[in-house]
Amino acid sequence: MKQIEGGVCAAKGFVANGVHCGIRKNKEKKDLALIFSQTPAKGAAVYTTNLVKGAPLRVTKAHLADGMARAVICNSGNANTCNANGIEIANQMCELTAAQLGIQPEEVLVASTGVIGQKLDIAPIAAGIPPLAAGLDCHSESAAQAIMTTDTAVKQAAVEFTVGGVTCRLGGIAKGSGMIHPNMATMLVFLTTDCAISAEMLQKALRGDVAETFNMLSIDGDTSTNDMVVVLANGQAGNAEIAAEGEDFAAFMKALNTVTICLCRQIAADGEGATRLLECKVAGAPTLADAKLAAKSVVCSSLFKAAIFGADANWGRVLCALGYSGANIDVDKIEVAFRSPAGTITVCENGAGVDFSEEEAKKILLEKEIEVLVDLHQGTAASAAWGCDLTYDYVRINGDYRT
Amino acid sequence: MKQIEGGVCAAKGFVANGVHCGIRKNKEKKDLALIFSQTPAKGAAVYTTNLVKGAPLRVTKAHLADGMARAVICNSGNANTCNANGIEIANQMCELTAAQLGIQPEEVLVASTGVIGQKLDIAPIAAGIPPLAAGLDCHSESAAQAIMTTDTAVKQAAVEFTVGGVTCRLGGIAKGSGMIHPNMATMLVFLTTDCAISAEMLQKALRGDVAETFNMLSIDGDTSTNDMVVVLANGQAGNAEIAAEGEDFAAFMKALNTVTICLCRQIAADGEGATRLLECKVAGAPTLADAKLAAKSVVCSSLFKAAIFGADANWGRVLCALGYSGANIDVDKIEVAFRSPAGTITVCENGAGVDFSEEEAKKILLEKEIEVLVDLHQGTAASAAWGCDLTYDYVRINGDYRT
């Protein structure tokens, strides 16, 4: 397997585009994206667990009922959530897109991200779809730009891998955090692959992957109403369709996992206001569930995240977060170290502090990517979670008036 | 029942004091507090659920095994947690206090708050206890000052109430958030009453009360390793001892609840960096558990807390927090209003936005105490939760170096 360029257009037969249609006032910002498979494709998705769900999610779910989809239309600037006419607008977006692409509305998935509780006007979208569709090509970056809100960086990833001797590709785009009128930290991920795989196995792969990747990511602990991860598989690679578990499915899972972890890290690093990517790796846990609870608790701790902003080796806050994580932990066995490109420093052994150089620790924590290495010394299960530091800019971005 | 002065010394036979002994470098800051019942007293306590527990909690728990206690010794500036010799130091604090007061070490409860993982030196405490004990009087405020860390205000409350025709008093002190060398948001509450009540009923009262008061309070979502609420009851009021549920117990519970809610509000208002007290009142819930989940989720949302800092009527974030709260909620019935001394404004009905004046909303949200009124329109259960806004100063306080 190797990392390649191309993002959501890396897989054969997938094209994309992004334009500014006028939902956002700033004309420099694209606000409408389209992803299209030139041939029929299997589709799978996972959605937010928030009981308040954006209208686009409900329409997408209905359209994916048969496990097939060919296009994704997505706007930024308005989440189309908690609006009386949200379903109607989301359906119109699918109908307009389908008409332009010559496919059925049921083959189109729809997503929206932005401020919630404000009515979404169909007019700019209706005007934007024709040029958007006309310009479809390998424009992964344009599509990635068009789904950004407070994101400061485009997020793309792709890999090439082999299934049954056949070269396949899998890639995607993602958006990370907040809004121009900051509101909901909505996460959207669109993945495409030319690997032939049944709809059932595609859904199974995605569900399994997300539990270890996007569900282990936190910017601020607020589960959005519009989170959605979609994967489309058009089979253009020509491999024998993956229809059951086995070697081929494992190869597909590995490719999927590589791309999603890459996107997770990009999202975490570009969290609202973030100056540092935070990765907590927990080893030695009695069970996987314990490892995941422990890792996620550390990257979610406001106190620890603020300490990382201050490059403060405040390991007591790591212990505190492990202690309330709900994981089965023997406190007296915990070992904690901090690692970055500047080095590694052990700060806690057997649940108590060890002497360490504050100066060296500070040097390590001033890097852009910080790993918190936790060994529970209670078993062999391991997990990782991703987050970022808590900064003045997070407060500024989210404390601003919407108007 | 009426609110009275006196805090932790309001009840008959209780004295207190606070001094600077030298744990903290700043000589202006008191760092050692003592509370003493001049006659034997029943004691009850509840502790943090964090698996990482401060050494003082373990010693206090052991000393309360018989339901009796007469004194509380508490230092600030160091949490005496995750230290190899923590238990030894906590025991020494009890022994030194007992010797000075002429009681048994097992009658002394001990608490510490401050940075964790740094050894606590017994020397300044040993030197401080004699003058601390010698100065015991109605110094509730001095004791309250001595347990403060990043708190900016002293927290005290007391009431006078009647049990079986006999006038009783119940009061207490609390500390709220963080450290001089900011570390752990430790909450400590010490309550005293002259009401006669059995140890069993005292524990029952405290456990029941805390579920509705301190457990509904959040500054930053980080459960401390040293949280502790202690109540001492010396029976000096002369009422017939409360030994079972009934009218007297209900009167006691009401007094306890009044004092603890008052302290909760003081802690929330003085949360690290806070500029506003946030109270979420949920009504119309199908069950009490749903009401509590919903209310607490709203005051815990980083996004909503940042919006309140910006006086932004961003009700979508309230809906979002309700949606992921875990409560059984029919989204299409949710009603949300914001209330403060400047007025009340409804922002959401039937799960969707209603037209409202942003100007009026801003005026309401610029006040110091903000109520978020949520009606789920699904039943009759209600609950409240307390928190504060998320501000630049929270980040500054917790991002500072420990050193």
PDB file of N, CA and C in Angstrom, chain A residues 50-52 82 116-117 182-184 220 222-223 301-303 306-307 309-317 319-320 323-324 327 331 351 358 362 390-392 394-396 398-402, chain B residues 50-52 82 116-117 182-184 220 222-223 301-303 306-307 309-310 312-317 319-320 323-324 327 331 351 358 362 390-392 394-396 398-402:
ATOM      1  N   ASN A  50     -26.431  12.080  17.492  1.00  0.00           N
ATOM      2  CA  ASN A  50     -27.232  13.143  18.102  1.00  0.00           C
ATOM      3  C   ASN A  50     -28.705  12.959  17.721  1.00  0.00           C
ATOM      4  N   LEU A  51     -29.603  13.087  18.707  1.00  0.00           N
ATOM      5  CA  LEU A  51     -31.039  12.937  18.416  1.00  0.00           C
ATOM      6  C   LEU A  51     -31.529  14.068  17.520  1.00  0.00           C
ATOM      7  N   VAL A  52     -30.895  15.231  17.634  1.00  0.00           N
ATOM      8  CA  VAL A  52     -31.195  16.321  16.708  1.00  0.00           C
ATOM      9  C   VAL A  52     -30.364  16.050  15.459  1.00  0.00           C
ATOM     10  N   CYS A  82     -32.932  21.904  12.035  1.00  0.00           N
ATOM     11  CA  CYS A  82     -33.916  22.614  12.859  1.00  0.00           C
ATOM     12  C   CYS A  82     -34.634  23.693  12.049  1.00  0.00           C
ATOM     13  N   ILE A 116     -27.017  26.333  12.456  1.00  0.00           N
ATOM     14  CA  ILE A 116     -28.268  25.593  12.495  1.00  0.00           C
ATOM     15  C   ILE A 116     -29.405  26.511  12.917  1.00  0.00           C
ATOM     16  N   GLY A 117     -30.621  26.165  12.476  1.00  0.00           N
ATOM     17  CA  GLY A 117     -31.797  26.932  12.841  1.00  0.00           C
ATOM     18  C   GLY A 117     -32.029  28.145  11.959  1.00  0.00           C
ATOM     19  N   PRO A 182     -19.645  31.151  13.444  1.00  0.00           N
ATOM     20  CA  PRO A 182     -19.332  29.884  14.119  1.00  0.00           C
ATOM     21  C   PRO A 182     -20.545  29.280  14.810  1.00  0.00           C
ATOM     22  N   ASN A 183     -20.752  28.047  14.570  1.00  0.00           N
ATOM     23  CA  ASN A 183     -21.887  27.410  15.193  1.00  0.00           C
ATOM     24  C   ASN A 183     -21.589  25.959  15.555  1.00  0.00           C
ATOM     25  N   MET A 184     -21.777  25.060  14.662  1.00  0.00           N
ATOM     26  CA  MET A 184     -21.701  23.650  15.016  1.00  0.00           C
ATOM     27  C   MET A 184     -20.440  23.035  14.424  1.00  0.00           C
ATOM     28  N   ASP A 220     -13.950  19.302  20.770  1.00  0.00           N
ATOM     29  CA  ASP A 220     -14.500  20.010  21.921  1.00  0.00           C
ATOM     30  C   ASP A 220     -15.598  19.258  22.661  1.00  0.00           C
ATOM     31  N   ASP A 222     -18.405  18.266  21.705  1.00  0.00           N
ATOM     32  CA  ASP A 222     -19.780  18.492  21.272  1.00  0.00           C
ATOM     33  C   ASP A 222     -20.093  17.664  20.020  1.00  0.00           C
ATOM     34  N   THR A 223     -20.953  16.669  20.185  1.00  0.00           N
ATOM     35  CA  THR A 223     -21.343  15.825  19.054  1.00  0.00           C
ATOM     36  C   THR A 223     -22.289  16.598  18.155  1.00  0.00           C
ATOM     37  N   SER A 301     -10.054  16.054  27.807  1.00  0.00           N
ATOM     38  CA  SER A 301      -9.962  16.835  29.044  1.00  0.00           C
ATOM     39  C   SER A 301      -9.625  18.299  28.758  1.00  0.00           C
ATOM     40  N   SER A 302     -10.548  19.194  29.092  1.00  0.00           N
ATOM     41  CA  SER A 302     -10.312  20.630  28.888  1.00  0.00           C
ATOM     42  C   SER A 302      -9.068  21.089  29.635  1.00  0.00           C
ATOM     43  N   LEU A 303      -8.897  20.586  30.848  1.00  0.00           N
ATOM     44  CA  LEU A 303      -7.746  20.992  31.646  1.00  0.00           C
ATOM     45  C   LEU A 303      -6.441  20.562  30.992  1.00  0.00           C
ATOM     46  N   ALA A 306      -5.743  22.563  27.814  1.00  0.00           N
ATOM     47  CA  ALA A 306      -5.239  23.909  28.106  1.00  0.00           C
ATOM     48  C   ALA A 306      -3.768  23.836  28.525  1.00  0.00           C
ATOM     49  N   ALA A 307      -3.406  22.791  29.253  1.00  0.00           N
ATOM     50  CA  ALA A 307      -2.003  22.617  29.657  1.00  0.00           C
ATOM     51  C   ALA A 307      -1.109  22.436  28.434  1.00  0.00           C
ATOM     52  N   PHE A 309      -1.671  23.598  25.473  1.00  0.00           N
ATOM     53  CA  PHE A 309      -1.552  24.933  24.864  1.00  0.00           C
ATOM     54  C   PHE A 309      -0.400  25.690  25.527  1.00  0.00           C
ATOM     55  N   GLY A 310      -0.268  25.533  26.834  1.00  0.00           N
ATOM     56  CA  GLY A 310       0.798  26.192  27.579  1.00  0.00           C
ATOM     57  C   GLY A 310       2.101  25.415  27.596  1.00  0.00           C
ATOM     58  N   ALA A 311       2.177  24.304  26.823  1.00  0.00           N
ATOM     59  CA  ALA A 311       3.378  23.445  26.791  1.00  0.00           C
ATOM     60  C   ALA A 311       3.800  23.062  28.206  1.00  0.00           C
ATOM     61  N   ASP A 312       2.793  22.760  29.029  1.00  0.00           N
ATOM     62  CA  ASP A 312       3.013  22.445  30.433  1.00  0.00           C
ATOM     63  C   ASP A 312       2.891  20.929  30.635  1.00  0.00           C
ATOM     64  N   ALA A 313       3.948  20.301  31.099  1.00  0.00           N
ATOM     65  CA  ALA A 313       3.976  18.840  31.270  1.00  0.00           C
ATOM     66  C   ALA A 313       3.143  18.419  32.483  1.00  0.00           C
ATOM     67  N   ASN A 314       1.905  18.827  32.490  1.00  0.00           N
ATOM     68  CA  ASN A 314       1.038  18.653  33.649  1.00  0.00           C
ATOM     69  C   ASN A 314       0.408  17.261  33.631  1.00  0.00           C
ATOM     70  N   TRP A 315       1.224  16.255  33.909  1.00  0.00           N
ATOM     71  CA  TRP A 315       0.794  14.855  33.787  1.00  0.00           C
ATOM     72  C   TRP A 315      -0.288  14.498  34.797  1.00  0.00           C
ATOM     73  N   GLY A 316      -0.414  15.245  35.872  1.00  0.00           N
ATOM     74  CA  GLY A 316      -1.473  14.982  36.851  1.00  0.00           C
ATOM     75  C   GLY A 316      -2.848  15.026  36.191  1.00  0.00           C
ATOM     76  N   ARG A 317      -2.979  15.892  35.188  1.00  0.00           N
ATOM     77  CA  ARG A 317      -4.261  15.987  34.482  1.00  0.00           C
ATOM     78  C   ARG A 317      -4.512  14.774  33.598  1.00  0.00           C
ATOM     79  N   LEU A 319      -3.485  11.714  34.524  1.00  0.00           N
ATOM     80  CA  LEU A 319      -3.937  10.740  35.526  1.00  0.00           C
ATOM     81  C   LEU A 319      -5.393  10.979  35.891  1.00  0.00           C
ATOM     82  N   CYS A 320      -5.733  12.247  36.095  1.00  0.00           N
ATOM     83  CA  CYS A 320      -7.105  12.616  36.463  1.00  0.00           C
ATOM     84  C   CYS A 320      -8.081  12.135  35.387  1.00  0.00           C
ATOM     85  N   GLY A 323      -8.497   8.507  35.382  1.00  0.00           N
ATOM     86  CA  GLY A 323      -9.237   8.075  36.568  1.00  0.00           C
ATOM     87  C   GLY A 323     -10.737   8.183  36.420  1.00  0.00           C
ATOM     88  N   TYR A 324     -11.213   9.203  35.668  1.00  0.00           N
ATOM     89  CA  TYR A 324     -12.663   9.324  35.500  1.00  0.00           C
ATOM     90  C   TYR A 324     -13.137   8.802  34.158  1.00  0.00           C
ATOM     91  N   ALA A 327     -12.689   3.539  32.388  1.00  0.00           N
ATOM     92  CA  ALA A 327     -11.894   2.344  32.073  1.00  0.00           C
ATOM     93  C   ALA A 327     -11.494   1.634  33.368  1.00  0.00           C
ATOM     94  N   VAL A 331      -4.598   2.204  39.211  1.00  0.00           N
ATOM     95  CA  VAL A 331      -3.901   3.494  39.227  1.00  0.00           C
ATOM     96  C   VAL A 331      -2.411   3.341  39.538  1.00  0.00           C
ATOM     97  N   GLY A 351       2.002   5.114  38.795  1.00  0.00           N
ATOM     98  CA  GLY A 351       0.979   6.040  39.267  1.00  0.00           C
ATOM     99  C   GLY A 351       1.496   7.236  40.049  1.00  0.00           C
ATOM    100  N   GLU A 358      12.039  19.823  33.547  1.00  0.00           N
ATOM    101  CA  GLU A 358      10.925  20.649  33.054  1.00  0.00           C
ATOM    102  C   GLU A 358      11.312  21.310  31.736  1.00  0.00           C
ATOM    103  N   LYS A 362       9.337  20.885  28.267  1.00  0.00           N
ATOM    104  CA  LYS A 362       8.793  22.043  27.570  1.00  0.00           C
ATOM    105  C   LYS A 362       9.206  22.026  26.105  1.00  0.00           C
ATOM    106  N   LEU A 390      -6.567  23.367  23.765  1.00  0.00           N
ATOM    107  CA  LEU A 390      -7.651  24.332  23.992  1.00  0.00           C
ATOM    108  C   LEU A 390      -7.016  25.706  24.103  1.00  0.00           C
ATOM    109  N   THR A 391      -7.406  26.615  23.212  1.00  0.00           N
ATOM    110  CA  THR A 391      -6.684  27.878  23.090  1.00  0.00           C
ATOM    111  C   THR A 391      -7.614  29.088  23.186  1.00  0.00           C
ATOM    112  N   TYR A 392      -6.994  30.264  23.292  1.00  0.00           N
ATOM    113  CA  TYR A 392      -7.772  31.502  23.255  1.00  0.00           C
ATOM    114  C   TYR A 392      -8.622  31.552  21.987  1.00  0.00           C
ATOM    115  N   TYR A 394     -10.000  29.189  20.292  1.00  0.00           N
ATOM    116  CA  TYR A 394     -11.230  28.390  20.345  1.00  0.00           C
ATOM    117  C   TYR A 394     -12.346  29.234  20.960  1.00  0.00           C
ATOM    118  N   VAL A 395     -12.011  29.932  22.027  1.00  0.00           N
ATOM    119  CA  VAL A 395     -13.005  30.778  22.698  1.00  0.00           C
ATOM    120  C   VAL A 395     -13.425  31.924  21.778  1.00  0.00           C
ATOM    121  N   ARG A 396     -12.434  32.537  21.110  1.00  0.00           N
ATOM    122  CA  ARG A 396     -12.745  33.660  20.215  1.00  0.00           C
ATOM    123  C   ARG A 396     -13.673  33.204  19.085  1.00  0.00           C
ATOM    124  N   ASN A 398     -15.701  30.705  18.881  1.00  0.00           N
ATOM    125  CA  ASN A 398     -17.030  30.267  19.290  1.00  0.00           C
ATOM    126  C   ASN A 398     -17.767  31.264  20.176  1.00  0.00           C
ATOM    127  N   GLY A 399     -17.075  32.326  20.577  1.00  0.00           N
ATOM    128  CA  GLY A 399     -17.719  33.350  21.385  1.00  0.00           C
ATOM    129  C   GLY A 399     -18.194  34.524  20.530  1.00  0.00           C
ATOM    130  N   ASP A 400     -17.738  34.540  19.283  1.00  0.00           N
ATOM    131  CA  ASP A 400     -18.170  35.610  18.375  1.00  0.00           C
ATOM    132  C   ASP A 400     -19.674  35.583  18.174  1.00  0.00           C
ATOM    133  N   TYR A 401     -20.238  36.746  17.938  1.00  0.00           N
ATOM    134  CA  TYR A 401     -21.649  36.802  17.601  1.00  0.00           C
ATOM    135  C   TYR A 401     -21.862  36.131  16.254  1.00  0.00           C
ATOM    136  N   ARG A 402     -23.030  35.491  16.107  1.00  0.00           N
ATOM    137  CA  ARG A 402     -23.352  34.906  14.805  1.00  0.00           C
ATOM    138  C   ARG A 402     -23.584  36.006  13.784  1.00  0.00           C
TER     139      ARG A 402
ATOM    140  N   ASN B  50     -13.597   9.609  40.822  1.00  0.00           N
ATOM    141  CA  ASN B  50     -12.368   9.393  40.063  1.00  0.00           C
ATOM    142  C   ASN B  50     -11.585   8.235  40.696  1.00  0.00           C
ATOM    143  N   LEU B  51     -11.081   7.325  39.838  1.00  0.00           N
ATOM    144  CA  LEU B  51     -10.313   6.184  40.366  1.00  0.00           C
ATOM    145  C   LEU B  51      -8.996   6.650  40.980  1.00  0.00           C
ATOM    146  N   VAL B  52      -8.477   7.772  40.463  1.00  0.00           N
ATOM    147  CA  VAL B  52      -7.300   8.377  41.086  1.00  0.00           C
ATOM    148  C   VAL B  52      -7.825   9.230  42.236  1.00  0.00           C
ATOM    149  N   CYS B  82      -1.183  11.293  44.251  1.00  0.00           N
ATOM    150  CA  CYS B  82      -0.148  10.678  43.389  1.00  0.00           C
ATOM    151  C   CYS B  82       1.243  10.936  43.964  1.00  0.00           C
ATOM    152  N   ILE B 116      -1.261  18.290  41.764  1.00  0.00           N
ATOM    153  CA  ILE B 116      -1.091  16.887  42.122  1.00  0.00           C
ATOM    154  C   ILE B 116       0.256  16.373  41.634  1.00  0.00           C
ATOM    155  N   GLY B 117       0.752  15.335  42.315  1.00  0.00           N
ATOM    156  CA  GLY B 117       2.020  14.730  41.920  1.00  0.00           C
ATOM    157  C   GLY B 117       3.237  15.458  42.452  1.00  0.00           C
ATOM    158  N   PRO B 182      -2.091  26.523  38.543  1.00  0.00           N
ATOM    159  CA  PRO B 182      -3.367  25.881  38.189  1.00  0.00           C
ATOM    160  C   PRO B 182      -3.190  24.410  37.869  1.00  0.00           C
ATOM    161  N   ASN B 183      -4.012  23.623  38.462  1.00  0.00           N
ATOM    162  CA  ASN B 183      -3.918  22.196  38.202  1.00  0.00           C
ATOM    163  C   ASN B 183      -5.261  21.526  38.201  1.00  0.00           C
ATOM    164  N   MET B 184      -5.750  21.166  39.334  1.00  0.00           N
ATOM    165  CA  MET B 184      -6.934  20.334  39.367  1.00  0.00           C
ATOM    166  C   MET B 184      -8.100  21.139  39.909  1.00  0.00           C
ATOM    167  N   ASP B 220     -15.743  22.542  34.001  1.00  0.00           N
ATOM    168  CA  ASP B 220     -15.012  22.177  32.789  1.00  0.00           C
ATOM    169  C   ASP B 220     -15.057  20.693  32.445  1.00  0.00           C
ATOM    170  N   ASP B 222     -14.062  18.186  34.004  1.00  0.00           N
ATOM    171  CA  ASP B 222     -12.997  17.344  34.551  1.00  0.00           C
ATOM    172  C   ASP B 222     -13.284  16.981  36.004  1.00  0.00           C
ATOM    173  N   THR B 223     -13.581  15.723  36.253  1.00  0.00           N
ATOM    174  CA  THR B 223     -13.860  15.249  37.603  1.00  0.00           C
ATOM    175  C   THR B 223     -12.559  15.162  38.388  1.00  0.00           C
ATOM    176  N   SER B 301     -21.620  21.939  27.655  1.00  0.00           N
ATOM    177  CA  SER B 301     -21.222  22.111  26.249  1.00  0.00           C
ATOM    178  C   SER B 301     -20.222  23.248  26.070  1.00  0.00           C
ATOM    179  N   SER B 302     -19.021  22.906  25.631  1.00  0.00           N
ATOM    180  CA  SER B 302     -17.997  23.938  25.415  1.00  0.00           C
ATOM    181  C   SER B 302     -18.475  24.965  24.407  1.00  0.00           C
ATOM    182  N   LEU B 303     -19.138  24.501  23.343  1.00  0.00           N
ATOM    183  CA  LEU B 303     -19.608  25.423  22.310  1.00  0.00           C
ATOM    184  C   LEU B 303     -20.637  26.401  22.868  1.00  0.00           C
ATOM    185  N   ALA B 306     -19.017  28.901  25.255  1.00  0.00           N
ATOM    186  CA  ALA B 306     -18.291  29.957  24.537  1.00  0.00           C
ATOM    187  C   ALA B 306     -19.282  30.968  23.955  1.00  0.00           C
ATOM    188  N   ALA B 307     -20.436  30.471  23.498  1.00  0.00           N
ATOM    189  CA  ALA B 307     -21.461  31.387  22.964  1.00  0.00           C
ATOM    190  C   ALA B 307     -21.964  32.327  24.053  1.00  0.00           C
ATOM    191  N   PHE B 309     -20.307  33.332  26.641  1.00  0.00           N
ATOM    192  CA  PHE B 309     -19.231  34.324  26.835  1.00  0.00           C
ATOM    193  C   PHE B 309     -19.403  35.465  25.835  1.00  0.00           C
ATOM    194  N   GLY B 310     -19.796  35.124  24.608  1.00  0.00           N
ATOM    195  CA  GLY B 310     -20.009  36.129  23.569  1.00  0.00           C
ATOM    196  C   GLY B 310     -21.405  36.722  23.580  1.00  0.00           C
ATOM    197  N   ASP B 312     -24.108  35.433  22.841  1.00  0.00           N
ATOM    198  CA  ASP B 312     -24.682  35.050  21.555  1.00  0.00           C
ATOM    199  C   ASP B 312     -25.828  34.061  21.796  1.00  0.00           C
ATOM    200  N   ALA B 313     -27.037  34.431  21.373  1.00  0.00           N
ATOM    201  CA  ALA B 313     -28.236  33.595  21.626  1.00  0.00           C
ATOM    202  C   ALA B 313     -28.240  32.384  20.692  1.00  0.00           C
ATOM    203  N   ASN B 314     -27.177  31.632  20.737  1.00  0.00           N
ATOM    204  CA  ASN B 314     -26.964  30.524  19.807  1.00  0.00           C
ATOM    205  C   ASN B 314     -27.697  29.280  20.296  1.00  0.00           C
ATOM    206  N   TRP B 315     -29.011  29.302  20.201  1.00  0.00           N
ATOM    207  CA  TRP B 315     -29.846  28.226  20.759  1.00  0.00           C
ATOM    208  C   TRP B 315     -29.623  26.898  20.041  1.00  0.00           C
ATOM    209  N   GLY B 316     -29.108  26.924  18.825  1.00  0.00           N
ATOM    210  CA  GLY B 316     -28.816  25.670  18.113  1.00  0.00           C
ATOM    211  C   GLY B 316     -27.875  24.792  18.917  1.00  0.00           C
ATOM    212  N   ARG B 317     -26.970  25.435  19.668  1.00  0.00           N
ATOM    213  CA  ARG B 317     -26.031  24.665  20.491  1.00  0.00           C
ATOM    214  C   ARG B 317     -26.732  24.038  21.696  1.00  0.00           C
ATOM    215  N   LEU B 319     -29.894  22.931  21.526  1.00  0.00           N
ATOM    216  CA  LEU B 319     -30.540  21.767  20.901  1.00  0.00           C
ATOM    217  C   LEU B 319     -29.526  20.651  20.694  1.00  0.00           C
ATOM    218  N   CYS B 320     -28.354  21.020  20.199  1.00  0.00           N
ATOM    219  CA  CYS B 320     -27.305  20.034  19.939  1.00  0.00           C
ATOM    220  C   CYS B 320     -26.946  19.293  21.230  1.00  0.00           C
ATOM    221  N   GLY B 323     -29.579  16.981  22.275  1.00  0.00           N
ATOM    222  CA  GLY B 323     -29.640  15.840  21.370  1.00  0.00           C
ATOM    223  C   GLY B 323     -28.649  14.749  21.694  1.00  0.00           C
ATOM    224  N   TYR B 324     -27.456  15.136  22.199  1.00  0.00           N
ATOM    225  CA  TYR B 324     -26.466  14.101  22.531  1.00  0.00           C
ATOM    226  C   TYR B 324     -26.405  13.804  24.020  1.00  0.00           C
ATOM    227  N   ALA B 327     -30.596  11.770  27.071  1.00  0.00           N
ATOM    228  CA  ALA B 327     -31.966  11.827  27.591  1.00  0.00           C
ATOM    229  C   ALA B 327     -32.963  11.402  26.507  1.00  0.00           C
ATOM    230  N   VAL B 331     -37.409  15.564  19.830  1.00  0.00           N
ATOM    231  CA  VAL B 331     -36.805  16.815  19.368  1.00  0.00           C
ATOM    232  C   VAL B 331     -37.859  17.827  18.905  1.00  0.00           C
ATOM    233  N   GLY B 351     -38.965  22.497  18.487  1.00  0.00           N
ATOM    234  CA  GLY B 351     -37.687  22.063  17.918  1.00  0.00           C
ATOM    235  C   GLY B 351     -37.169  22.910  16.782  1.00  0.00           C
ATOM    236  N   GLU B 358     -32.549  39.895  18.068  1.00  0.00           N
ATOM    237  CA  GLU B 358     -31.164  39.592  18.471  1.00  0.00           C
ATOM    238  C   GLU B 358     -30.679  40.636  19.479  1.00  0.00           C
ATOM    239  N   LYS B 362     -29.372  39.784  23.160  1.00  0.00           N
ATOM    240  CA  LYS B 362     -28.026  40.182  23.583  1.00  0.00           C
ATOM    241  C   LYS B 362     -28.079  40.906  24.921  1.00  0.00           C
ATOM    242  N   LEU B 390     -17.333  29.788  29.003  1.00  0.00           N
ATOM    243  CA  LEU B 390     -15.952  29.396  28.687  1.00  0.00           C
ATOM    244  C   LEU B 390     -15.264  30.620  28.105  1.00  0.00           C
ATOM    245  N   THR B 391     -14.193  31.054  28.770  1.00  0.00           N
ATOM    246  CA  THR B 391     -13.598  32.355  28.437  1.00  0.00           C
ATOM    247  C   THR B 391     -12.107  32.253  28.152  1.00  0.00           C
ATOM    248  N   TYR B 392     -11.555  33.355  27.636  1.00  0.00           N
ATOM    249  CA  TYR B 392     -10.107  33.418  27.445  1.00  0.00           C
ATOM    250  C   TYR B 392      -9.377  33.122  28.752  1.00  0.00           C
ATOM    251  N   TYR B 394     -10.205  31.208  31.197  1.00  0.00           N
ATOM    252  CA  TYR B 394     -10.109  29.778  31.539  1.00  0.00           C
ATOM    253  C   TYR B 394      -8.863  29.188  30.897  1.00  0.00           C
ATOM    254  N   VAL B 395      -8.641  29.546  29.625  1.00  0.00           N
ATOM    255  CA  VAL B 395      -7.471  29.040  28.899  1.00  0.00           C
ATOM    256  C   VAL B 395      -6.190  29.583  29.521  1.00  0.00           C
ATOM    257  N   ARG B 396      -6.211  30.890  29.852  1.00  0.00           N
ATOM    258  CA  ARG B 396      -5.005  31.500  30.434  1.00  0.00           C
ATOM    259  C   ARG B 396      -4.648  30.835  31.766  1.00  0.00           C
ATOM    260  N   ASN B 398      -5.397  27.909  32.927  1.00  0.00           N
ATOM    261  CA  ASN B 398      -5.006  26.503  32.841  1.00  0.00           C
ATOM    262  C   ASN B 398      -3.902  26.228  31.836  1.00  0.00           C
ATOM    263  N   GLY B 399      -3.527  27.240  31.054  1.00  0.00           N
ATOM    264  CA  GLY B 399      -2.434  27.070  30.111  1.00  0.00           C
ATOM    265  C   GLY B 399      -1.117  27.574  30.678  1.00  0.00           C
ATOM    266  N   ASP B 400      -1.196  28.269  31.790  1.00  0.00           N
ATOM    267  CA  ASP B 400       0.027  28.767  32.430  1.00  0.00           C
ATOM    268  C   ASP B 400       0.923  27.620  32.856  1.00  0.00           C
ATOM    269  N   TYR B 401       2.205  27.875  32.858  1.00  0.00           N
ATOM    270  CA  TYR B 401       3.135  26.871  33.375  1.00  0.00           C
ATOM    271  C   TYR B 401       2.908  26.696  34.869  1.00  0.00           C
ATOM    272  N   ARG B 402       3.144  25.450  35.325  1.00  0.00           N
ATOM    273  CA  ARG B 402       3.032  25.217  36.764  1.00  0.00           C
ATOM    274  C   ARG B 402       4.151  25.921  37.486  1.00  0.00           C
TER     275      ARG B 402
END
